[in-house]
């Protein structure tokens, strides 16, 4: 195999030691950082039902997609987060045409029209 040939070991020996030290510290240092970009929260799925033989609503509760706002450029296979007040039939059709994988609608706490 080319990986264990004499030339590959010679290539590894030709790299200066400070480069190996830097590479090792870089790899270890990147693993120590904490990721704050993931949030888990409880969501409720829309009820599914059948109307005249047509399946409506979600059949699965699991969504494992990257979340984006509706103004994002690329929505293919992404979960779009949208407020209830921003949702219209035109925006919904636009999201479907742009390839959104799922839609998470944020409902208001107070439904009164103030």
CSV table of C-alpha atoms in Angstrom, one decimal:
chain,number,residue,atom,x,y,z
A,1,UNK,CA,0.0,0.0,0.0
A,2,UNK,CA,1.2,3.5,-0.7
A,3,UNK,CA,0.3,4.6,2.8
A,4,UNK,CA,3.0,2.4,4.4
A,5,UNK,CA,5.6,2.8,1.7
A,6,UNK,CA,9.1,4.2,2.4
A,7,UNK,CA,8.2,7.5,0.6
A,8,UNK,CA,5.3,8.3,2.9
A,9,UNK,CA,7.4,7.9,6.0
A,10,UNK,CA,10.0,10.1,4.4
A,11,UNK,CA,7.4,12.7,3.8
A,12,UNK,CA,6.3,12.7,7.4
A,13,UNK,CA,9.9,13.0,8.6
A,14,UNK,CA,10.4,16.1,6.4
A,15,UNK,CA,7.7,18.1,8.1
A,16,UNK,CA,9.3,20.3,10.9
A,17,UNK,CA,8.5,19.5,14.5
A,18,UNK,CA,6.9,22.9,15.3
A,19,UNK,CA,4.3,22.2,12.6
A,20,UNK,CA,3.4,18.8,14.3
A,21,UNK,CA,3.2,20.5,17.7
A,22,UNK,CA,0.9,23.3,16.3
A,23,UNK,CA,-1.3,20.7,14.5
A,24,UNK,CA,-1.7,18.6,17.7
A,25,UNK,CA,-2.5,21.6,19.9
A,26,UNK,CA,-5.0,22.9,17.2
A,27,UNK,CA,-6.8,19.6,17.1
A,28,UNK,CA,-7.0,19.3,20.9
A,29,UNK,CA,-8.0,22.9,21.3
A,30,UNK,CA,-10.9,22.7,18.9
A,31,UNK,CA,-12.3,19.8,20.8
A,32,UNK,CA,-12.4,21.7,24.1
A,33,UNK,CA,-14.7,24.4,23.0
A,34,UNK,CA,-18.4,24.3,24.0
A,35,UNK,CA,-21.0,24.5,21.3
A,36,UNK,CA,-23.9,26.9,22.1
A,37,UNK,CA,-25.7,26.5,18.8
A,38,UNK,CA,-28.0,23.6,19.7
A,39,UNK,CA,-31.2,24.1,21.5
A,40,UNK,CA,-33.7,21.4,22.4
A,41,UNK,CA,-37.3,22.4,23.1
A,42,UNK,CA,-40.7,20.8,23.2
A,43,UNK,CA,-42.9,21.2,20.2
A,44,UNK,CA,-46.4,19.8,19.5
A,45,UNK,CA,-47.2,18.3,16.1
A,46,UNK,CA,-50.3,19.0,14.1
A,47,UNK,CA,-53.0,16.3,14.4
A,48,UNK,CA,-53.2,14.0,11.5
A,49,UNK,CA,-56.5,13.0,10.0
A,50,UNK,CA,-57.9,11.5,6.8
A,51,UNK,CA,-60.5,13.5,4.8
A,52,UNK,CA,-62.2,11.6,2.0
A,53,UNK,CA,-59.2,9.2,1.7
A,54,UNK,CA,-56.7,12.1,1.6
A,55,UNK,CA,-54.0,11.9,4.3
A,56,UNK,CA,-53.6,15.3,6.0
A,57,UNK,CA,-51.3,16.4,8.8
A,58,UNK,CA,-48.0,15.1,9.9
A,59,UNK,CA,-47.4,11.3,10.3
A,60,UNK,CA,-44.1,11.6,12.2
A,61,UNK,CA,-43.2,13.7,15.2
A,62,UNK,CA,-39.4,13.6,14.6
A,63,UNK,CA,-37.8,16.6,12.9
A,64,UNK,CA,-34.0,16.5,12.6
A,65,UNK,CA,-33.2,19.5,10.4
A,66,UNK,CA,-31.2,22.7,10.6
A,67,UNK,CA,-33.6,25.6,11.4
A,68,UNK,CA,-33.6,28.8,9.3
A,69,UNK,CA,-35.8,31.9,9.1
A,70,UNK,CA,-38.1,32.3,6.1
A,71,UNK,CA,-35.8,35.1,4.7
A,72,UNK,CA,-32.8,32.7,4.3
A,73,UNK,CA,-31.5,32.2,0.7
A,74,UNK,CA,-31.3,28.4,0.8
A,75,UNK,CA,-34.2,26.4,2.4
A,76,UNK,CA,-33.7,23.0,0.8
A,77,UNK,CA,-34.2,20.3,3.5
A,78,UNK,CA,-34.3,23.0,6.2
A,79,UNK,CA,-36.8,23.6,9.0
A,80,UNK,CA,-38.3,27.0,8.6
A,81,UNK,CA,-39.2,28.9,11.8
A,82,UNK,CA,-42.1,31.3,11.3
A,83,UNK,CA,-44.4,33.4,13.5
A,84,UNK,CA,-48.1,32.8,13.2
A,85,UNK,CA,-48.7,36.5,12.2
A,86,UNK,CA,-46.2,36.1,9.3
A,87,UNK,CA,-47.8,33.1,7.8
A,88,UNK,CA,-50.0,33.5,4.8
A,89,UNK,CA,-51.1,31.2,2.0
A,90,UNK,CA,-48.6,33.0,-0.4
A,91,UNK,CA,-45.7,32.7,2.0
A,92,UNK,CA,-46.6,29.0,2.6
A,93,UNK,CA,-46.6,28.3,-1.1
A,94,UNK,CA,-43.4,30.1,-1.5
A,95,UNK,CA,-41.7,28.0,1.2
A,96,UNK,CA,-42.9,24.8,-0.5
A,97,UNK,CA,-41.6,26.0,-3.9
A,98,UNK,CA,-38.2,26.8,-2.3
A,99,UNK,CA,-37.9,23.2,-0.9
A,100,UNK,CA,-38.5,23.7,2.8
A,101,UNK,CA,-38.3,20.4,4.6
A,102,UNK,CA,-40.6,21.3,7.5
A,103,UNK,CA,-42.3,24.3,9.0
A,104,UNK,CA,-42.3,25.3,12.7
A,105,UNK,CA,-45.0,27.8,13.5
A,106,UNK,CA,-44.5,29.9,16.6
A,107,UNK,CA,-47.9,30.5,18.2
A,108,UNK,CA,-48.5,33.6,20.3
A,109,UNK,CA,-49.3,33.3,24.0
A,110,UNK,CA,-52.2,35.7,23.8
A,111,UNK,CA,-54.6,35.2,20.9
A,112,UNK,CA,-56.5,38.5,21.4
A,113,UNK,CA,-56.3,41.0,18.5
A,114,UNK,CA,-54.8,44.1,20.1
